[in-house]
Short mmCIF file of C-alpha atoms in Angstrom, two decimals:
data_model
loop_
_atom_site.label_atom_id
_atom_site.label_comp_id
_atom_site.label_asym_id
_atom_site.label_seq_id
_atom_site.Cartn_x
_atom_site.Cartn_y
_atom_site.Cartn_z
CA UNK A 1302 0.00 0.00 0.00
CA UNK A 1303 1.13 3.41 -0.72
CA UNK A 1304 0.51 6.20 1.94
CA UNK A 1305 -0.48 9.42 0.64
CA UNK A 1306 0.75 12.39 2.21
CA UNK A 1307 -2.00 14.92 3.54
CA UNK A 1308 -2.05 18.49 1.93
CA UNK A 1309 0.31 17.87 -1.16
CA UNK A 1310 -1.24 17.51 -4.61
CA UNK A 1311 0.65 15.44 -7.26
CA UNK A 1312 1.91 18.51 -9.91
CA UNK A 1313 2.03 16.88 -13.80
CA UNK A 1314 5.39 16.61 -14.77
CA UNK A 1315 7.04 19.36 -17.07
CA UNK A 1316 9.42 18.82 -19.62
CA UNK A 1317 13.00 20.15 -19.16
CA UNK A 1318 12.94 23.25 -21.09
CA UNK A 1319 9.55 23.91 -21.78
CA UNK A 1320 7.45 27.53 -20.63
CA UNK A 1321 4.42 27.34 -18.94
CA UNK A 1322 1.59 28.83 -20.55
CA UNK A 1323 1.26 31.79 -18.32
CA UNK A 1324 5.60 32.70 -18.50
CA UNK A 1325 4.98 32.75 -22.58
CA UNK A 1326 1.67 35.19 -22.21
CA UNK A 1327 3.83 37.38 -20.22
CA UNK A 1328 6.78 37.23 -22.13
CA UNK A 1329 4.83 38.05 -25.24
CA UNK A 1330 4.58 41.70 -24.62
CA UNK A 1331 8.16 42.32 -24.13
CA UNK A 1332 9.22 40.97 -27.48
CA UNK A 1333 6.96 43.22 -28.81
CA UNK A 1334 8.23 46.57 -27.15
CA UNK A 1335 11.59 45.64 -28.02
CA UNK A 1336 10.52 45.19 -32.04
CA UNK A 1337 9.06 48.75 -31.79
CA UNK A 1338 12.08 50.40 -29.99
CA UNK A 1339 14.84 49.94 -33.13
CA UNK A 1340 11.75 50.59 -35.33
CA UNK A 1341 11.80 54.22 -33.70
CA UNK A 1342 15.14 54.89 -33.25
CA UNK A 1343 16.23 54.16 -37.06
CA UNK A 1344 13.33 56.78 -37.60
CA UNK A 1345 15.14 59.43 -35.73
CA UNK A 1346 18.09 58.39 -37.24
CA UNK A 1347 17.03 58.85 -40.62
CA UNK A 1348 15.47 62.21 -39.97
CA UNK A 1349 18.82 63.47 -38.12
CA UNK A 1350 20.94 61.93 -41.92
CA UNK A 1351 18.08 64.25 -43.75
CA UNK A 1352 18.46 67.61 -41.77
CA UNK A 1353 22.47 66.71 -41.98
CA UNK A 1354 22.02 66.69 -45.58
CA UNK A 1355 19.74 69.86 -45.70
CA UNK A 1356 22.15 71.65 -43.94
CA UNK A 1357 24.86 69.93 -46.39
CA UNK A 1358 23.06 70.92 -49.60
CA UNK A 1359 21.83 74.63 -48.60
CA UNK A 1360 25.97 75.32 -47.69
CA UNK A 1361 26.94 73.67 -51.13
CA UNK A 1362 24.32 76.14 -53.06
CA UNK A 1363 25.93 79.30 -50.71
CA UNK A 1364 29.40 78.11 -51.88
CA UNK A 1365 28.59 78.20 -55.23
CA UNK A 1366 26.86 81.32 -55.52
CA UNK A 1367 29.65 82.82 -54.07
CA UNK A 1368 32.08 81.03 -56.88
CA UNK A 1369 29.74 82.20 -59.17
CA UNK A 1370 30.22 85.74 -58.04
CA UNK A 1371 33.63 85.75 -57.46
CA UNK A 1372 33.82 84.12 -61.16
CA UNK A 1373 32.23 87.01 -62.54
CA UNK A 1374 33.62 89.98 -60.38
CA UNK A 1375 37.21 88.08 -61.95
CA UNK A 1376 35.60 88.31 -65.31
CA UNK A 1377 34.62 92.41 -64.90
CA UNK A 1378 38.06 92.60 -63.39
CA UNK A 1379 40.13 91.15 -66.32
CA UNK A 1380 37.43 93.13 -68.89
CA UNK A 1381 38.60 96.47 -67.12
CA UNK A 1382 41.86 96.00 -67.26
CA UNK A 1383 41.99 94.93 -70.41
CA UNK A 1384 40.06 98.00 -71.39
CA UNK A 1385 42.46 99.83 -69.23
CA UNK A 1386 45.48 98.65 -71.28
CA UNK A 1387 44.13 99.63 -74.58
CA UNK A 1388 43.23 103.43 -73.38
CA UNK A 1389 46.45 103.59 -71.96
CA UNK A 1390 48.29 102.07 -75.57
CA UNK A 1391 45.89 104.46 -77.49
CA UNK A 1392 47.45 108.03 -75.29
CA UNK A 1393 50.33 106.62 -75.71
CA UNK A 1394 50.12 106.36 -79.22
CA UNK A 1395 48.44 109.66 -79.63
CA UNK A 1396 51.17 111.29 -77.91
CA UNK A 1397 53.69 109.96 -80.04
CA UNK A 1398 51.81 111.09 -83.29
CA UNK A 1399 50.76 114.38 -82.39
CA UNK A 1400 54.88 115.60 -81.22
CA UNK A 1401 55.59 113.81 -84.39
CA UNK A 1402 53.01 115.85 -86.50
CA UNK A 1403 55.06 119.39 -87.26
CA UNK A 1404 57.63 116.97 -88.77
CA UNK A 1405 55.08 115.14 -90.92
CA UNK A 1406 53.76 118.55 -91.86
CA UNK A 1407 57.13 119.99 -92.69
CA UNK A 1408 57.37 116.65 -95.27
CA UNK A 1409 54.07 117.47 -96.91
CA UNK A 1410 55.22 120.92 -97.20
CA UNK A 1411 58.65 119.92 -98.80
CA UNK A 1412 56.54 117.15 -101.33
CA UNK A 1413 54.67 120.58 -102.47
CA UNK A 1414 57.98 122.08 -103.58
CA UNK A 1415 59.55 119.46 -104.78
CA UNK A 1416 61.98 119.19 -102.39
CA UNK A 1417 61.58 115.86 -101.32
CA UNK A 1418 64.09 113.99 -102.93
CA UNK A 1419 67.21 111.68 -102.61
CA UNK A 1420 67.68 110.27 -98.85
CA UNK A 1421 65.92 112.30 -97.60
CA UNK A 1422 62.76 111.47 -99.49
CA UNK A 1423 63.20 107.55 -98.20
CA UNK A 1424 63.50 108.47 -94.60
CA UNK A 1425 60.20 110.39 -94.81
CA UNK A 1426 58.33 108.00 -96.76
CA UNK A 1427 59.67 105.50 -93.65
CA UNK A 1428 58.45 107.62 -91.24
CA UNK A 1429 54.97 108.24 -93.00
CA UNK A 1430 54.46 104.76 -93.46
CA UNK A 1431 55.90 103.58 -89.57
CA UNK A 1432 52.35 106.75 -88.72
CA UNK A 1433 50.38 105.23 -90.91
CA UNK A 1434 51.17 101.83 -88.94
CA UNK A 1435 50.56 103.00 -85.42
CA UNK A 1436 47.02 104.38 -86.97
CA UNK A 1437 47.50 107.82 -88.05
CA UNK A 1438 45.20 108.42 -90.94
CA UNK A 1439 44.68 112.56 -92.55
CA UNK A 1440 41.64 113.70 -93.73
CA UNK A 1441 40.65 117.20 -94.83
CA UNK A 1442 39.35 118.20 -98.46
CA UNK A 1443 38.73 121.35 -100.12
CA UNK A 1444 35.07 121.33 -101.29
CA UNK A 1445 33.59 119.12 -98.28
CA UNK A 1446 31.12 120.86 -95.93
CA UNK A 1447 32.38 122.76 -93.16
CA UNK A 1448 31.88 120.85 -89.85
CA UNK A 1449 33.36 122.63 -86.12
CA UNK A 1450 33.98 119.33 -84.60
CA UNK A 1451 36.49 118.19 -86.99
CA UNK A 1452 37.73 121.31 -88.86
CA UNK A 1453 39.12 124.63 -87.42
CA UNK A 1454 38.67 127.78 -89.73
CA UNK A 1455 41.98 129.94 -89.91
CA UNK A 1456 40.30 132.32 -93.20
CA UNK A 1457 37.14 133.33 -93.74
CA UNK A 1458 35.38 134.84 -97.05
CA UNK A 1459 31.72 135.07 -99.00
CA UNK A 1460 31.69 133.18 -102.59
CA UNK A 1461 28.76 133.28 -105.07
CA UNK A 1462 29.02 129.78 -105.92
CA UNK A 1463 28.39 128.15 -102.15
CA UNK A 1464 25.18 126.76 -101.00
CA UNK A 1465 26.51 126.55 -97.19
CA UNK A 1466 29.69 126.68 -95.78
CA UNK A 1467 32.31 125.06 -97.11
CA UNK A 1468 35.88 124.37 -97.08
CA UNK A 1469 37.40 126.07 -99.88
CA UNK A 1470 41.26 125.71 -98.96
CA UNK A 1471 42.86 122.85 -96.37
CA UNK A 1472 45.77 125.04 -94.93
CA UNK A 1473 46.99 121.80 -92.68
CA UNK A 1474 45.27 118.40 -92.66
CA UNK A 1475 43.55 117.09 -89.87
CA UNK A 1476 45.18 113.57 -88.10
CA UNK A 1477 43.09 111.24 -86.30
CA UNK A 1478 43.42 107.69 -84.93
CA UNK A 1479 40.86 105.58 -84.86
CA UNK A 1480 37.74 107.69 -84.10
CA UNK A 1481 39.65 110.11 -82.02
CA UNK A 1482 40.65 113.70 -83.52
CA UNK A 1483 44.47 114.85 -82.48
CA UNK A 1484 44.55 117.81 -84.75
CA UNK A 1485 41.47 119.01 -86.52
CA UNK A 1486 41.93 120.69 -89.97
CA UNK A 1487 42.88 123.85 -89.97
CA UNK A 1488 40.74 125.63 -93.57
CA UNK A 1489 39.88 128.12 -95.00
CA UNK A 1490 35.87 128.74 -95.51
CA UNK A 1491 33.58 130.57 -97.86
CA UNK A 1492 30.07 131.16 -96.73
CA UNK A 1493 27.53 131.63 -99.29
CA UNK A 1494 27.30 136.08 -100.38
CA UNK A 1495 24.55 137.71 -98.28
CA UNK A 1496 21.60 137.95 -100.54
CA UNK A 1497 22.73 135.01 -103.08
CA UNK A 1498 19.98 132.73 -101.56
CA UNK A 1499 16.77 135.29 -101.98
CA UNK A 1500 18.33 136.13 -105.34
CA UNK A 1501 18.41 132.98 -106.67
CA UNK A 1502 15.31 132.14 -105.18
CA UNK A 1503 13.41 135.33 -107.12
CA UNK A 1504 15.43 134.09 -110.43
CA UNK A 1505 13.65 130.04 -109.94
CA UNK A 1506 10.81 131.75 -109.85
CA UNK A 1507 10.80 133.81 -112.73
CA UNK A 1508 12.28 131.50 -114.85
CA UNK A 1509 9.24 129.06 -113.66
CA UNK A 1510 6.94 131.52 -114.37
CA UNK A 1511 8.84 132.01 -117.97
CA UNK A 1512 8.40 128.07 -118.61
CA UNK A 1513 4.17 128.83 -117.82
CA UNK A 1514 3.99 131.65 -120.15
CA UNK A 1515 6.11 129.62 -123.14
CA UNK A 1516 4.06 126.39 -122.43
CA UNK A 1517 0.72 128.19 -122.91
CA UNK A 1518 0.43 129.20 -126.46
CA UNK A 1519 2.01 125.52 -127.26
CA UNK A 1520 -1.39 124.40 -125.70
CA UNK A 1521 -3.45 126.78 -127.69
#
C-alpha cells in the first residue's frame, strides 16, 4: 500500500525546457516593445541623416553662388583691365603722333615744292608709313562741308558759288586715330554772299513763271 501524504497535490510533470503557458503570455509583450524600440530609433536616425544633408546641400548652393560671383567679379576685373590697357596704348600712341606731327607737316610741305628727294625722301616715306602703322590716318578736303567738330577755320570769305559753308582751302590736314581727332583741320571757308539765296530764289521763280507763259500758247 502506498501512503499518501496529507495536503500535497501530485503537480504533472514538465518537460525540461519547456514555458508554462502563463511565462509565454507574459513574455509576449516584451518581445513586442523591443521590435518597436529599433523601429523608432532608425526613424530618428534617418530624420537626423536628412536635416544633416539639408544643412549639407543649402551650404553647397551658398558656396557656389559665391564662386559664381567671385567668377564674374574676376571676369569684370580682367574686362577692365583689359580695357584699361588699350586706353592707356591708345594716349600713348596719340602722344607719339601728335609731337611727331610738325615733322610730318614739314614733309608734306617739302613734297609741295619738290623738295623731297634723294635720302631724304626715303627716310620720310619710312616715317609716313611707320604713322600710318601706329594708326595715323589725314583727312581734310577742299570742297567738303564745313563741320566745327572736326575742322578749325583759320580764313574766312563770301563766294557766289556756295550753297553753305564750305571748305574752300585745307591750310593743314587734320590727323586722327581711330575715331579720335588729335589735330582738326585747320581751312579756310567761304560762306555763301549775303543775298545770293533770296536772289536765286526770285530768279527760280521767274524762270518758272517764264516756262508757264512759253508752255501756254504751245497748248493753244
Amino acid at each position: 500500500m502506498t501512503e499518501e501524504t496529507p495536503g500535497f497535490e501530485e503537480k504533472p510533470d514538465v518537460p525540461s525546457g519547456a514555458t508554462p503557458d502563463g511565462a509565454e503570455s507574459k513574455a509576449a509583450p516584451s518581445s513586442n516593445a523591443e521590435g518597436a524600440a529599433p523601429a523608432g530609433d532608425a526613424a530618428a536616425q534617418i530624420a537626423g541623416l536628412t536635416a544633416q544633408l539639408d544643412q549639407v546641400r543649402k551650404a553647397l548652393e551658398e558656396r557656389t553662388a559665391d564662386l559664381q560671383r567671385l567668377q564674374a567679379e574676376f571676369q569684370n576685373y580682367r574686362r577692365r583691365v583689359e580695357r584699361d590697357r588699350i586706353t592707356v596704348k591708345e594716349i600713348a600712341v596719340a602722344n607719339l603722333l601728335t609731337e611727331l606731327l610738325p615733322v610730318i607737316d614739314d614733309i608734306g610741305r617739302a613734297r609741295e615744292h619738290g623738295e623731297l628727294v634723294g635720302g631724304f625722301k626715303s627716310v620720310a616715306e619710312s616715317l609716313e608709313t611707320v604713322a600710318a602703322k601706329m594708326g595715323l590716318q589725314a583727312f581734310g578736303k577742299e570742297g567738303e562741308p564745313f563741320d566745327p567738330t572736326i575742322h578749325e577755320a583759320l580764313m574766312h570769305s563770301y563766294a557766289p558759288d556756295v550753297t553753305e559753308t564750305t571748305c574752300v582751302a585745307i591750310l593743314q590736314p587734320g590727323y586722327r586715330i581711330g575715331e579720335r581727332t588729335i589735330r582738326p583741320a585747320r581751312v579756310a571757308v567761304a560762306e555763301p554772299q549775303p543775298g545770293a539765296q533770296s536772289v536765286k530764289a526770285e530768279e527760280a521763280t521767274e524762270a518758272a513763271g517764264d516756262d508757264k507763259e512759253s508752255g501756254g500758247p504751245d497748248e493753244g
